[in-house]
mmCIF file of C-alpha atoms in Angstrom:
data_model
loop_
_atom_site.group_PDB
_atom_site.id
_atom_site.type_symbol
_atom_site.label_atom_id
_atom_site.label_comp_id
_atom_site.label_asym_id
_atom_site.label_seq_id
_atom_site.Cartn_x
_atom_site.Cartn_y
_atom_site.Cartn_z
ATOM 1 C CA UNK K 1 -50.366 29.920 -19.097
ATOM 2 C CA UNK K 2 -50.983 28.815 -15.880
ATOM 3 C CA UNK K 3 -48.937 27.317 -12.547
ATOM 4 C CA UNK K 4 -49.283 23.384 -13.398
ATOM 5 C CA UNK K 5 -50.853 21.259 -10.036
ATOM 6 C CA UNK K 6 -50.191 18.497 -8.971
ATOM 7 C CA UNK K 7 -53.971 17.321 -9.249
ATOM 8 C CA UNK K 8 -53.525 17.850 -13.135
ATOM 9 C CA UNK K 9 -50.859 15.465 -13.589
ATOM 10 C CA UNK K 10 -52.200 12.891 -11.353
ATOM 11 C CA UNK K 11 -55.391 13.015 -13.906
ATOM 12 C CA UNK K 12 -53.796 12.949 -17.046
ATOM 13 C CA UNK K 13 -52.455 10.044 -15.627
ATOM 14 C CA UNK K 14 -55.405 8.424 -13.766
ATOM 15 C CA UNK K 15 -57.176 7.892 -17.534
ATOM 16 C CA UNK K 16 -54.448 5.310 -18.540
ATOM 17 C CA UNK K 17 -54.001 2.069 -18.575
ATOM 18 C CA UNK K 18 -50.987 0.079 -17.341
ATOM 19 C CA UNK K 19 -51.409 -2.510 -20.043
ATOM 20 C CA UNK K 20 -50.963 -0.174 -23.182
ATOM 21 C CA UNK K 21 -48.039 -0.973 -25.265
ATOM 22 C CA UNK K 22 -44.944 1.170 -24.429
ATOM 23 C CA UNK K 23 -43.600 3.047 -27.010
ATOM 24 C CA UNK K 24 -39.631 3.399 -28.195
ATOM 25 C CA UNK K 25 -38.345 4.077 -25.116
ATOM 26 C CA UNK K 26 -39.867 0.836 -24.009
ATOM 27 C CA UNK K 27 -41.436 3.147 -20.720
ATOM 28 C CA UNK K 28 -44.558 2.222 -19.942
ATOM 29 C CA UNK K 29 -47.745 4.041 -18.034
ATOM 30 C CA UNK K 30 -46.786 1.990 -14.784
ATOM 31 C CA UNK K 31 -43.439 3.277 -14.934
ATOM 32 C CA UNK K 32 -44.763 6.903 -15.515
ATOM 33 C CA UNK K 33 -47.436 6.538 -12.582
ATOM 34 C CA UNK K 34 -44.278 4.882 -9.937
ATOM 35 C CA UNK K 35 -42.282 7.928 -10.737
ATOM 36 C CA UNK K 36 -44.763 9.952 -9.573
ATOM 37 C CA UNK K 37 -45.284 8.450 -6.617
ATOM 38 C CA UNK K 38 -41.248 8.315 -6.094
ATOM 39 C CA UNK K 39 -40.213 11.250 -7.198
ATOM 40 C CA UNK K 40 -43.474 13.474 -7.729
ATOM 41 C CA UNK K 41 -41.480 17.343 -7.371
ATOM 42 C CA UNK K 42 -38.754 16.394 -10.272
ATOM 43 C CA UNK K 43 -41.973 14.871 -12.590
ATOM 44 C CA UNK K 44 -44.261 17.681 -12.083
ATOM 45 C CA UNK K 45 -40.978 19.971 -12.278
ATOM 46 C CA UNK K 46 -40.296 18.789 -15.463
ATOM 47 C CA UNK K 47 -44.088 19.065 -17.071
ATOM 48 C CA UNK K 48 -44.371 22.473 -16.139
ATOM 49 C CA UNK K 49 -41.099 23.546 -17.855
ATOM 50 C CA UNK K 50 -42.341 21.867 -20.568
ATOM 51 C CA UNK K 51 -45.555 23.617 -20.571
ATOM 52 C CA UNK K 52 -43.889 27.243 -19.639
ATOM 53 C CA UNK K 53 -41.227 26.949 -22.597
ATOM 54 C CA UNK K 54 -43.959 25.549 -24.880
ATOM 55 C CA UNK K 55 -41.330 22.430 -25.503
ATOM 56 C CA UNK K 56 -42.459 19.249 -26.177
ATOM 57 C CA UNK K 57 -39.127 17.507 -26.248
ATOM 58 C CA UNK K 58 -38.692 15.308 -29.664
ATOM 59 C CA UNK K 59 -37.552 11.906 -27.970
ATOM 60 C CA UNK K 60 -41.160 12.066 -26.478
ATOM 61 C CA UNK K 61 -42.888 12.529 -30.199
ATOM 62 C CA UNK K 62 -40.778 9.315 -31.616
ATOM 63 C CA UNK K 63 -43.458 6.563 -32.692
ATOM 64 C CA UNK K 64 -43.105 3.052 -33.288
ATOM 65 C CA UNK K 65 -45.556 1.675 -36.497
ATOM 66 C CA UNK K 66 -46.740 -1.393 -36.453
ATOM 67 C CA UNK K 67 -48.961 -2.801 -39.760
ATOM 68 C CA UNK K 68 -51.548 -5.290 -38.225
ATOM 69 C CA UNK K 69 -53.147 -7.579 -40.928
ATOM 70 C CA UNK K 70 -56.910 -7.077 -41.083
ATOM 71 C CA UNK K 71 -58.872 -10.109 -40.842
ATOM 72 C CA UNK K 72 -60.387 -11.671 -43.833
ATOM 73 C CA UNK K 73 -58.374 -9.873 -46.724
ATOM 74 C CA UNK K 74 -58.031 -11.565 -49.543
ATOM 75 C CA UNK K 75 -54.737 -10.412 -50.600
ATOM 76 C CA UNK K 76 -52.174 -9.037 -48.186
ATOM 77 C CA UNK K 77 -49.857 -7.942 -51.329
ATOM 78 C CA UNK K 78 -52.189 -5.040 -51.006
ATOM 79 C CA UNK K 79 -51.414 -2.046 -48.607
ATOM 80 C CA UNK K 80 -54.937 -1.522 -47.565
ATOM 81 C CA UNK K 81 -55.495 -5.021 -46.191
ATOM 82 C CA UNK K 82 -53.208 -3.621 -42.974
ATOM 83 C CA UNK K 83 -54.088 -1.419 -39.925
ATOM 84 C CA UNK K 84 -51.192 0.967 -38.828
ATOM 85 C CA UNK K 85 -51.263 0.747 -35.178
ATOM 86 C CA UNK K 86 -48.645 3.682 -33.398
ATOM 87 C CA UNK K 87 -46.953 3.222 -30.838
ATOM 88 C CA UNK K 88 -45.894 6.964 -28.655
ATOM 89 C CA UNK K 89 -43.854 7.385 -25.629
ATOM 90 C CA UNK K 90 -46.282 7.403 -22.581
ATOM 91 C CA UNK K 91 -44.349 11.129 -20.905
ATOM 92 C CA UNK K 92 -45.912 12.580 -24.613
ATOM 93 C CA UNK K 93 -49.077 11.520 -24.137
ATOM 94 C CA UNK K 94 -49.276 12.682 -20.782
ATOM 95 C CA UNK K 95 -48.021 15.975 -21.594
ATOM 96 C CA UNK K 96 -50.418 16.318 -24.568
ATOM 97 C CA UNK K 97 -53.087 15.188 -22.278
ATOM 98 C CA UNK K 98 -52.105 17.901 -19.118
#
């Protein structure tokens, strides 16, 4: 394990868009990137704990499914005519990412 830098979290975030969907929480990337920016010692406080107790808090693993209809099915009584699309928490996928 190593000391987490602030370089590595700016990164994992620098990759991401500000138009993805948000997951449960309803907290999206741009809210993710303006805390860092606010409050940058409490964020990057908080990923390395994370990182140093190997914890990757459950809140941030909740997922919201959404079944998309594929285009030109012929019958959407069947399951595989939809596309599961998942929605995760954006302070997951930034840990998973760091």
């Amino acid at each position: 394990f190593h000391n987490l830098t602030d370089t590595e979290v700016i990164e994992a975030l620098d990759n991401t868009s500000n138009t993805s969907a948000p997951g449960f929480s309803q907290q999206s990337y741009k809210q993710v990137k303006w805390a860092l920016q606010s409050q940058r010692e409490i964020l990057i406080a908080l990923y390395r704990q994370c990182l140093h107790a190997g914890y990757h808090p459950k809140t941030w693993r909740w997922a919201i499914a959404v079944a998309l209809r594929k285009p030109r099915k012929p019958d959407y009584s069947e399951p595989r005519a939809y596309r599961l699309i998942t929605l995760l928490e954006c302070l997951g996928k930034v840990l998973e990412k760091i």
